[in-house]
mmCIF file of C-alpha atoms in Angstrom:
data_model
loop_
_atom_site.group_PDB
_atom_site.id
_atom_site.type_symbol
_atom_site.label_atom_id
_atom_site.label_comp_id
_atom_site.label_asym_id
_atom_site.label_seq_id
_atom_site.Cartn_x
_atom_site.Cartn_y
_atom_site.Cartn_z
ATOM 1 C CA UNK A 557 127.073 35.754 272.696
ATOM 2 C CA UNK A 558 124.458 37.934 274.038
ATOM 3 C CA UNK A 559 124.085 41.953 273.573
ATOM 4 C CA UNK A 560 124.350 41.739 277.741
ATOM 5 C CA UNK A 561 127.584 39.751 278.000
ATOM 6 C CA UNK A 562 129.273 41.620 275.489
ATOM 7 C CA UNK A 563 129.069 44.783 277.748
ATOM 8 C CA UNK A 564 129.597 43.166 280.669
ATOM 9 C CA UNK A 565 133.058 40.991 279.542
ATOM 10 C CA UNK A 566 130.916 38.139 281.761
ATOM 11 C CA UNK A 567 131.373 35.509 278.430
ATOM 12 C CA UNK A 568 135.422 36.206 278.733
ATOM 13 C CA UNK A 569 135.523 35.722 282.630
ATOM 14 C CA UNK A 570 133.695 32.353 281.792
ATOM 15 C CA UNK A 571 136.112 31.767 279.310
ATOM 16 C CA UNK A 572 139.160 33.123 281.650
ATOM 17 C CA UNK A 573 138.211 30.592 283.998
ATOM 18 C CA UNK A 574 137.757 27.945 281.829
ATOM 19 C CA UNK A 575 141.623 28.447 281.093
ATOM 20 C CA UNK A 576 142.612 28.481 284.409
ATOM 21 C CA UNK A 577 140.908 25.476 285.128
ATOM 22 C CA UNK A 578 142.880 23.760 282.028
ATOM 23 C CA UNK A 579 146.050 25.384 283.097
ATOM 24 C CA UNK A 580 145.843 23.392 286.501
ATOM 25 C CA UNK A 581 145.760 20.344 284.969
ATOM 26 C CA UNK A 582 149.078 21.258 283.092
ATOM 27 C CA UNK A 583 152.564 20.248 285.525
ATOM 28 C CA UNK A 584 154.153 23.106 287.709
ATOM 29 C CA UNK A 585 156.695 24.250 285.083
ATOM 30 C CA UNK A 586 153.814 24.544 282.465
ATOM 31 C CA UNK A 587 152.059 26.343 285.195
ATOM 32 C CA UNK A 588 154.448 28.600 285.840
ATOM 33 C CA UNK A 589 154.834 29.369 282.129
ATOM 34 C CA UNK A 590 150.761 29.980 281.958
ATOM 35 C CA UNK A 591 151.215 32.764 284.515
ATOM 36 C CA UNK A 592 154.116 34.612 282.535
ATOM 37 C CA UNK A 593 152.359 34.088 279.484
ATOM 38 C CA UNK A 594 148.748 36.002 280.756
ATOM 39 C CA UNK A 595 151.040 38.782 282.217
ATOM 40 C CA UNK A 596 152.650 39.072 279.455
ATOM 41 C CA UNK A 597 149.382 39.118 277.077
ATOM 42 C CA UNK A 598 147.349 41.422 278.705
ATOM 43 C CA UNK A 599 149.889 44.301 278.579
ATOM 44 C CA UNK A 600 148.986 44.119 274.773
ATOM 45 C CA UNK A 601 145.317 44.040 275.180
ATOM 46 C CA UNK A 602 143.021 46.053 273.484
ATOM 47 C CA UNK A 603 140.046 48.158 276.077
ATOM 48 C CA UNK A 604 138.377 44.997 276.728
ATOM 49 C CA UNK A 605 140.818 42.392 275.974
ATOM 50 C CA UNK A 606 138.541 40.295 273.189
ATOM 51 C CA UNK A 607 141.539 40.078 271.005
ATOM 52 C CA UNK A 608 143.646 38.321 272.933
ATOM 53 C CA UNK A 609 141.273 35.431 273.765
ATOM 54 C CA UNK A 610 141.906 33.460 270.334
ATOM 55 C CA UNK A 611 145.682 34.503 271.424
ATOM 56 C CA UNK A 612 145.171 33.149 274.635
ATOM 57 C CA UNK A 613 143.433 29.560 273.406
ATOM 58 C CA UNK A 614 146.021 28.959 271.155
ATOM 59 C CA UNK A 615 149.010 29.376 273.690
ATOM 60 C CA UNK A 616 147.418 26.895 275.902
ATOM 61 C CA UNK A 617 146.675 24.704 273.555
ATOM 62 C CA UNK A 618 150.105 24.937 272.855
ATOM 63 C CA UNK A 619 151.004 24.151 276.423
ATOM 64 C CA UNK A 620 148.903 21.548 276.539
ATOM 65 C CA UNK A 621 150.104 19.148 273.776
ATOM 66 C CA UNK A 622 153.804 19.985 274.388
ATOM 67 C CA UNK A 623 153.308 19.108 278.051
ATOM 68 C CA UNK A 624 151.522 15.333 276.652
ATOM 69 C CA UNK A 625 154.510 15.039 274.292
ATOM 70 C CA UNK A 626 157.014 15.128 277.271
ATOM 71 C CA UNK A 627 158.825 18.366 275.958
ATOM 72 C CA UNK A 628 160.159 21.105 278.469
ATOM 73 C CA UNK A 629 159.041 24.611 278.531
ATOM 74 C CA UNK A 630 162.619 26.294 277.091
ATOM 75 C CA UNK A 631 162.508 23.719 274.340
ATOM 76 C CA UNK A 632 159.098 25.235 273.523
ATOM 77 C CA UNK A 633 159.402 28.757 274.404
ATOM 78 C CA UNK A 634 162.441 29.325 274.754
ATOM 79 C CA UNK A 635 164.004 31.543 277.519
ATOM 80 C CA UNK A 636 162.324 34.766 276.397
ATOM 81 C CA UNK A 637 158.728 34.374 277.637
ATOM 82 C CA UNK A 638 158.690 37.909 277.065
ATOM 83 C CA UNK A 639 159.568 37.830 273.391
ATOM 84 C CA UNK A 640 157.518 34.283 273.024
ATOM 85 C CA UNK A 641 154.136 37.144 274.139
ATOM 86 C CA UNK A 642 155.440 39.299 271.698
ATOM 87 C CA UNK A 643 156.202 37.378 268.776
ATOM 88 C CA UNK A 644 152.289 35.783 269.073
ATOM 89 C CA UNK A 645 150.667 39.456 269.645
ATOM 90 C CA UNK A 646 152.324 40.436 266.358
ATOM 91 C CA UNK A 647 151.041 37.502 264.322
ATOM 92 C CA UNK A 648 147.263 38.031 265.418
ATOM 93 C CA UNK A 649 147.733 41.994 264.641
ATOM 94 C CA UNK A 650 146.111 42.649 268.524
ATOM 95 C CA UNK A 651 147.378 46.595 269.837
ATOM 96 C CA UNK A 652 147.954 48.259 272.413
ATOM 97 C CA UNK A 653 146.275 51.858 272.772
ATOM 98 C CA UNK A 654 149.260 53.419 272.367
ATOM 99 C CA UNK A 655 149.556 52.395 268.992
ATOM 100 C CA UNK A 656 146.225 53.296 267.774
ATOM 101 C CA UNK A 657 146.570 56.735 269.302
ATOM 102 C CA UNK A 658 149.470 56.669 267.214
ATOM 103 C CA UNK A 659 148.013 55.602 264.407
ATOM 104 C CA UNK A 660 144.954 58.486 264.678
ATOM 105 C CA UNK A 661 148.089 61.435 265.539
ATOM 106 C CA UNK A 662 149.718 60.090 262.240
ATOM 107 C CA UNK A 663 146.520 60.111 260.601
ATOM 108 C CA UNK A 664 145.508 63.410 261.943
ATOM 109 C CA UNK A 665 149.084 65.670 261.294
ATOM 110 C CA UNK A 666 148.866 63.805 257.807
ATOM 111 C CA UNK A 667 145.622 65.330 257.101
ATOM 112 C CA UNK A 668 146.474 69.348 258.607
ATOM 113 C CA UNK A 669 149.796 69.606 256.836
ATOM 114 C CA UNK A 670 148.136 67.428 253.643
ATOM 115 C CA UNK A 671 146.999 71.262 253.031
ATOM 116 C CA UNK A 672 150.062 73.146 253.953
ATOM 117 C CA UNK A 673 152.466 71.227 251.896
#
């Protein structure tokens, strides 16, 4: 990956696409589950969203071989997309801004009443 499509994000629309393209190959209700699943993801994403794309290859991937094995979405996710997103964001340690900023106010009060107490 180049210095220029590192700025630009242009390598993660390329590979964006590439998992839509793979997606459409998946039937409907595998579909469907694609779409809740990016939704779901990018909520989580970090300022450019370059964590989640070893998140997102894995998921389809997921999709993918479940789908050749014959198995229904709810047998493989379950009825809690939602908590499916969740559960995956957790294990690859991705955050959302809100907990870093977190993380820095913790850091920060820690450090001014370090002194004080």
């Amino acid at each position: 990956m180049t210095f220029l499509e590192r700025v630009t994000g242009s390598d993660m629309t390329k590979a964006m696409k590439e998992f839509e393209a793979r997606a459409q190959a998946l039937p409907p209700e595998y579909q469907a589950a694609w779409e809740d699943i990016t939704s779901n993801l990018w909520i989580d994403a970090n300022f450019t969203g370059r964590s989640l794309m070893p998140i997102f290859e894995s998921a389809l991937e997921l999709l993918e071989v479940t789908s050749a094995d014959g198995h229904s979405v709810e047998e493989v996710l379950g009825d809690d997309i939602e908590g499916f997103c969740k559960s995956l964001v957790g294990e690859e340690g991705a955050k959302t801004y809100r907990d870093k900023w977190r993380e820095q106010l913790n850091r920060n009060v820690a450090k001014k009443l370090g002194g004080l107490i």
